[in-house]
Amino acid sequence: MALPATPRTSLGTPVYERALRSIAVLPLRDSAPVRLANLDLVRHLAAPDSVLRLLREVLATPPLLARIAGRSYHHTNHFDKIVLADAGARRCYRLTLHLWRPPYSTAEALDEQIHDHRFSFWSSVLTGRLDSQNFVRDASGTDYGEYQYIPEKRGEATVGNFYRSVGRTPLRETAPSSEEAGGAYRLGFHRIHRVVLPREEMTCTLVLRGPRQKNFASVFSNTAAHDPSANEMFPPHVLTEKLEALCTEITRTRKVGR
């Protein structure tokens, strides 16, 4: 999919600005053609040369890097959530990186929480492989505590979550899913899953989040500390290290400039 041309801005970030414009004009309605077009867009944005240009522009533009760092944090599910673009409105799209960097402890590997989402999203794997366990609500399954939550926002940053217990819910595990680097997929907001933490290689996905489709998401957990602490946003130098490591991994493992 060709993206609309964008003139160079005062920040000197034409690829980033073009990506912003491409998601700003996406249709808010849900339909089969929209789903296919959004999947095509996320594949285009996640192509190795395209995403490297975008990331290098962010790294070369300190004000933009600082703004992205100020809304990015280490998620309680053990990945770095890097919010590249977020208009902050209920009915809008958002572009994020989800970055898993092993090693993880055995306790962390067992701690990934089962959850659904408030929105559907489209995702492409930039590096590594994304393995997921999938679940459905079913009386024959294992009982979990269900907690509905909504984010606590402070400006552009998500600083934590508000939780409400809604009792016990049985979940049955279904067939797992897996995506290799270069693969892309859509996950509907109602789908229940958890990511299997990678044990050896860096795994990163580029995620196009769709408009919100319900007011809360659910976490299914049998531990008391389902969200142990507030989110701490990354300082710019920390985000710089993460993005540079990601660029190195993409260059090392993907076909770049060919």
GROMACS .gro file of C-alpha atoms in nm:
model
  258
    1MET     CA    1   0.000   0.000   0.000
    2ALA     CA    2   0.142   0.340  -0.098
    3LEU     CA    3   0.130   0.600   0.178
    4PRO     CA    4   0.032   0.962   0.104
    5ALA     CA    5   0.320   1.198   0.036
    6THR     CA    6   0.409   1.425   0.326
    7PRO     CA    7   0.625   1.737   0.310
    8ARG     CA    8   0.924   1.764   0.542
    9THR     CA    9   0.821   1.921   0.875
   10SER     CA   10   1.015   2.143   1.109
   11LEU     CA   11   1.117   1.830   1.300
   12GLY     CA   12   1.263   1.683   0.979
   13THR     CA   13   1.073   1.354   1.019
   14PRO     CA   14   0.895   1.284   0.689
   15VAL     CA   15   0.860   0.907   0.735
   16TYR     CA   16   0.721   0.944   1.089
   17GLU     CA   17   0.480   1.220   0.981
   18ARG     CA   18   0.367   1.010   0.684
   19ALA     CA   19   0.293   0.719   0.916
   20LEU     CA   20   0.094   0.950   1.144
   21ARG     CA   21  -0.111   1.074   0.852
   22SER     CA   22  -0.171   0.723   0.724
   23ILE     CA   23  -0.332   0.612   1.053
   24ALA     CA   24  -0.516   0.943   1.110
   25VAL     CA   25  -0.730   0.890   0.798
   26LEU     CA   26  -0.819   0.524   0.860
   27PRO     CA   27  -1.193   0.449   0.869
   28LEU     CA   28  -1.343   0.413   1.217
   29ARG     CA   29  -1.611   0.167   1.105
   30ASP     CA   30  -1.546  -0.207   1.121
   31SER     CA   31  -1.594  -0.401   0.797
   32ALA     CA   32  -1.420  -0.679   0.604
   33PRO     CA   33  -1.259  -0.436   0.354
   34VAL     CA   34  -1.133  -0.214   0.639
   35ARG     CA   35  -0.983  -0.515   0.817
   36LEU     CA   36  -0.797  -0.623   0.503
   37ALA     CA   37  -0.676  -0.269   0.425
   38ASN     CA   38  -0.547  -0.220   0.781
   39LEU     CA   39  -0.360  -0.550   0.762
   40ASP     CA   40  -0.203  -0.435   0.436
   41LEU     CA   41  -0.102  -0.106   0.600
   42VAL     CA   42   0.064  -0.266   0.900
   43ARG     CA   43   0.257  -0.498   0.667
   44HIS     CA   44   0.380  -0.192   0.476
   45LEU     CA   45   0.479   0.000   0.789
   46ALA     CA   46   0.656  -0.307   0.931
   47ALA     CA   47   0.864  -0.382   0.619
   48PRO     CA   48   1.229  -0.384   0.737
   49ASP     CA   49   1.344  -0.083   0.533
   50SER     CA   50   1.032   0.118   0.621
   51VAL     CA   51   1.043   0.056   0.995
   52LEU     CA   52   1.419   0.119   1.010
   53ARG     CA   53   1.374   0.457   0.843
   54LEU     CA   54   1.101   0.546   1.091
   55LEU     CA   55   1.302   0.437   1.396
   56ARG     CA   56   1.617   0.615   1.280
   57GLU     CA   57   1.420   0.936   1.233
   58VAL     CA   58   1.290   0.906   1.588
   59LEU     CA   59   1.644   0.848   1.719
   60ALA     CA   60   1.774   1.148   1.525
   61THR     CA   61   1.504   1.386   1.652
   62PRO     CA   62   1.544   1.451   2.029
   63PRO     CA   63   1.208   1.631   2.083
   64LEU     CA   64   1.020   1.345   1.917
   65LEU     CA   65   1.223   1.083   2.102
   66ALA     CA   66   1.147   1.255   2.435
   67ARG     CA   67   0.774   1.271   2.360
   68ILE     CA   68   0.759   0.901   2.271
   69ALA     CA   69   0.967   0.809   2.579
   70GLY     CA   70   0.725   1.005   2.799
   71ARG     CA   71   0.437   0.771   2.711
   72SER     CA   72   0.633   0.439   2.688
   73TYR     CA   73   0.696   0.195   2.972
   74HIS     CA   74   0.770  -0.164   3.077
   75HIS     CA   75   0.436  -0.345   3.082
   76THR     CA   76   0.335  -0.571   3.370
   77ASN     CA   77   0.326  -0.857   3.113
   78HIS     CA   78   0.706  -0.826   3.075
   79PHE     CA   79   0.742  -0.640   2.746
   80ASP     CA   80   0.839  -0.282   2.663
   81LYS     CA   81   0.538  -0.090   2.531
   82ILE     CA   82   0.670   0.190   2.309
   83VAL     CA   83   0.388   0.421   2.200
   84LEU     CA   84   0.497   0.571   1.869
   85ALA     CA   85   0.172   0.753   1.792
   86ASP     CA   86  -0.139   0.810   2.004
   87ALA     CA   87  -0.397   1.084   1.946
   88GLY     CA   88  -0.542   1.015   2.291
   89ALA     CA   89  -0.902   1.008   2.170
   90ARG     CA   90  -1.143   0.722   2.234
   91ARG     CA   91  -1.214   0.672   1.865
   92CYS     CA   92  -0.868   0.671   1.713
   93TYR     CA   93  -0.587   0.443   1.604
   94ARG     CA   94  -0.256   0.403   1.784
   95LEU     CA   95   0.081   0.271   1.666
   96THR     CA   96   0.305   0.091   1.916
   97LEU     CA   97   0.605  -0.139   1.942
   98HIS     CA   98   0.586  -0.437   2.178
   99LEU     CA   99   0.940  -0.548   2.261
  100TRP     CA  100   1.032  -0.866   2.450
  101ARG     CA  101   1.400  -0.900   2.549
  102PRO     CA  102   1.501  -1.226   2.719
  103PRO     CA  103   1.632  -1.372   2.936
  104TYR     CA  104   1.329  -1.410   3.161
  105SER     CA  105   1.317  -1.592   3.492
  106THR     CA  106   1.099  -1.900   3.535
  107ALA     CA  107   0.870  -1.695   3.759
  108GLU     CA  108   0.832  -1.428   3.489
  109ALA     CA  109   0.766  -1.692   3.224
  110LEU     CA  110   0.475  -1.827   3.433
  111ASP     CA  111   0.344  -1.483   3.525
  112GLU     CA  112   0.217  -1.360   3.185
  113GLN     CA  113  -0.150  -1.283   3.242
  114ILE     CA  114  -0.437  -1.410   3.031
  115HIS     CA  115  -0.632  -1.116   2.892
  116ASP     CA  116  -0.855  -0.970   2.624
  117HIS     CA  117  -0.860  -0.611   2.489
  118ARG     CA  118  -1.082  -0.306   2.456
  119PHE     CA  119  -1.000  -0.288   2.085
  120SER     CA  120  -0.907  -0.506   1.790
  121PHE     CA  121  -0.555  -0.471   1.654
  122TRP     CA  122  -0.333  -0.557   1.360
  123SER     CA  123   0.024  -0.668   1.424
  124SER     CA  124   0.336  -0.763   1.231
  125VAL     CA  125   0.636  -0.943   1.379
  126LEU     CA  126   0.956  -0.743   1.321
  127THR     CA  127   1.202  -0.981   1.487
  128GLY     CA  128   1.190  -1.322   1.653
  129ARG     CA  129   0.875  -1.533   1.676
  130LEU     CA  130   0.553  -1.461   1.863
  131ASP     CA  131   0.391  -1.763   2.029
  132SER     CA  132   0.054  -1.728   2.200
  133GLN     CA  133  -0.182  -1.943   2.405
  134ASN     CA  134  -0.550  -1.893   2.325
  135PHE     CA  135  -0.857  -1.941   2.545
  136VAL     CA  136  -1.235  -1.934   2.536
  137ARG     CA  137  -1.491  -1.901   2.813
  138ASP     CA  138  -1.611  -2.256   2.880
  139ALA     CA  139  -1.761  -2.425   3.187
  140SER     CA  140  -1.532  -2.725   3.134
  141GLY     CA  141  -1.217  -2.513   3.171
  142THR     CA  142  -0.997  -2.396   3.457
  143ASP     CA  143  -1.135  -2.138   3.699
  144TYR     CA  144  -0.968  -1.794   3.712
  145GLY     CA  145  -1.040  -1.473   3.893
  146GLU     CA  146  -1.165  -1.217   3.639
  147TYR     CA  147  -1.075  -0.849   3.681
  148GLN     CA  148  -1.214  -0.580   3.456
  149TYR     CA  149  -0.983  -0.283   3.414
  150ILE     CA  150  -0.956   0.057   3.248
  151PRO     CA  151  -0.634   0.257   3.209
  152GLU     CA  152  -0.543   0.547   3.434
  153LYS     CA  153  -0.423   0.826   3.204
  154ARG     CA  154  -0.207   1.128   3.283
  155GLY     CA  155  -0.176   1.336   2.968
  156GLU     CA  156  -0.053   1.103   2.693
  157ALA     CA  157   0.084   0.848   2.942
  158THR     CA  158  -0.090   0.541   3.084
  159VAL     CA  159   0.036   0.545   3.443
  160GLY     CA  160  -0.161   0.247   3.574
  161ASN     CA  161  -0.497   0.069   3.567
  162PHE     CA  162  -0.818   0.073   3.771
  163TYR     CA  163  -0.935  -0.283   3.851
  164ARG     CA  164  -1.271  -0.432   3.954
  165SER     CA  165  -1.319  -0.797   4.048
  166VAL     CA  166  -1.615  -0.961   3.874
  167GLY     CA  167  -1.586  -1.311   4.023
  168ARG     CA  168  -1.464  -1.641   3.883
  169THR     CA  169  -1.455  -1.740   3.515
  170PRO     CA  170  -1.370  -2.083   3.367
  171LEU     CA  171  -1.140  -2.073   3.061
  172ARG     CA  172  -1.057  -2.359   2.826
  173GLU     CA  173  -0.732  -2.349   2.631
  174THR     CA  174  -0.767  -2.385   2.254
  175ALA     CA  175  -0.511  -2.431   1.974
  176PRO     CA  176  -0.200  -2.213   2.013
  177SER     CA  177  -0.088  -1.965   1.747
  178SER     CA  178   0.253  -1.859   1.620
  179GLU     CA  179   0.388  -1.588   1.387
  180GLU     CA  180   0.740  -1.570   1.247
  181ALA     CA  181   0.922  -1.246   1.161
  182GLY     CA  182   0.748  -1.091   0.861
  183GLY     CA  183   0.411  -1.242   0.950
  184ALA     CA  184   0.107  -1.023   1.015
  185TYR     CA  185  -0.233  -1.092   1.171
  186ARG     CA  186  -0.546  -0.936   1.320
  187LEU     CA  187  -0.672  -1.010   1.672
  188GLY     CA  188  -1.033  -0.923   1.755
  189PHE     CA  189  -1.103  -0.740   2.082
  190HIS     CA  190  -1.302  -1.033   2.224
  191ARG     CA  191  -1.020  -1.286   2.177
  192ILE     CA  192  -0.862  -1.413   2.500
  193HIS     CA  193  -0.491  -1.498   2.493
  194ARG     CA  194  -0.149  -1.463   2.648
  195VAL     CA  195   0.193  -1.441   2.491
  196VAL     CA  196   0.450  -1.711   2.567
  197LEU     CA  197   0.760  -1.516   2.667
  198PRO     CA  198   1.051  -1.579   2.427
  199ARG     CA  199   1.337  -1.754   2.603
  200GLU     CA  200   1.629  -1.685   2.366
  201GLU     CA  201   1.579  -1.418   2.097
  202MET     CA  202   1.448  -1.063   2.099
  203THR     CA  203   1.090  -1.051   1.973
  204CYS     CA  204   0.924  -0.729   1.862
  205THR     CA  205   0.590  -0.654   1.700
  206LEU     CA  206   0.456  -0.338   1.536
  207VAL     CA  207   0.095  -0.301   1.651
  208LEU     CA  208  -0.179  -0.092   1.491
  209ARG     CA  209  -0.448  -0.058   1.757
  210GLY     CA  210  -0.798   0.008   1.630
  211PRO     CA  211  -1.067   0.232   1.782
  212ARG     CA  212  -1.194   0.129   2.125
  213GLN     CA  213  -1.482  -0.121   2.102
  214LYS     CA  214  -1.567  -0.152   2.471
  215ASN     CA  215  -1.490   0.047   2.785
  216PHE     CA  216  -1.291  -0.216   2.976
  217ALA     CA  217  -1.067  -0.517   2.922
  218SER     CA  218  -1.037  -0.827   3.138
  219VAL     CA  219  -0.745  -0.999   3.306
  220PHE     CA  220  -0.783  -1.358   3.422
  221SER     CA  221  -0.549  -1.438   3.711
  222ASN     CA  222  -0.521  -1.654   4.022
  223THR     CA  223  -0.252  -1.437   4.182
  224ALA     CA  224  -0.329  -1.136   4.401
  225ALA     CA  225  -0.068  -0.910   4.240
  226HIS     CA  226  -0.213  -0.893   3.887
  227ASP     CA  227  -0.083  -0.536   3.848
  228PRO     CA  228   0.187  -0.485   4.112
  229SER     CA  229   0.296  -0.127   4.053
  230ALA     CA  230   0.242   0.196   3.863
  231ASN     CA  231   0.395   0.236   3.518
  232GLU     CA  232   0.721   0.430   3.502
  233MET     CA  233   0.784   0.605   3.173
  234PHE     CA  234   1.124   0.558   3.005
  235PRO     CA  235   1.381   0.839   3.013
  236PRO     CA  236   1.495   0.928   2.659
  237HIS     CA  237   1.837   0.763   2.701
  238VAL     CA  238   1.673   0.434   2.801
  239LEU     CA  239   1.442   0.443   2.499
  240THR     CA  240   1.742   0.525   2.279
  241GLU     CA  241   1.919   0.206   2.388
  242LYS     CA  242   1.608  -0.004   2.321
  243LEU     CA  243   1.546   0.139   1.974
  244GLU     CA  244   1.913   0.108   1.876
  245ALA     CA  245   1.912  -0.257   1.988
  246LEU     CA  246   1.595  -0.317   1.786
  247CYS     CA  247   1.746  -0.156   1.475
  248THR     CA  248   2.054  -0.377   1.513
  249GLU     CA  249   1.839  -0.690   1.545
  250ILE     CA  250   1.623  -0.603   1.244
  251THR     CA  251   1.936  -0.540   1.035
  252ARG     CA  252   2.094  -0.865   1.154
  253THR     CA  253   1.795  -1.096   1.104
  254ARG     CA  254   1.587  -0.947   0.819
  255LYS     CA  255   1.654  -0.873   0.452
  256VAL     CA  256   1.730  -0.502   0.451
  257GLY     CA  257   1.794  -0.290   0.141
  258ARG     CA  258   1.731  -0.573  -0.102
   0.00000   0.00000   0.00000
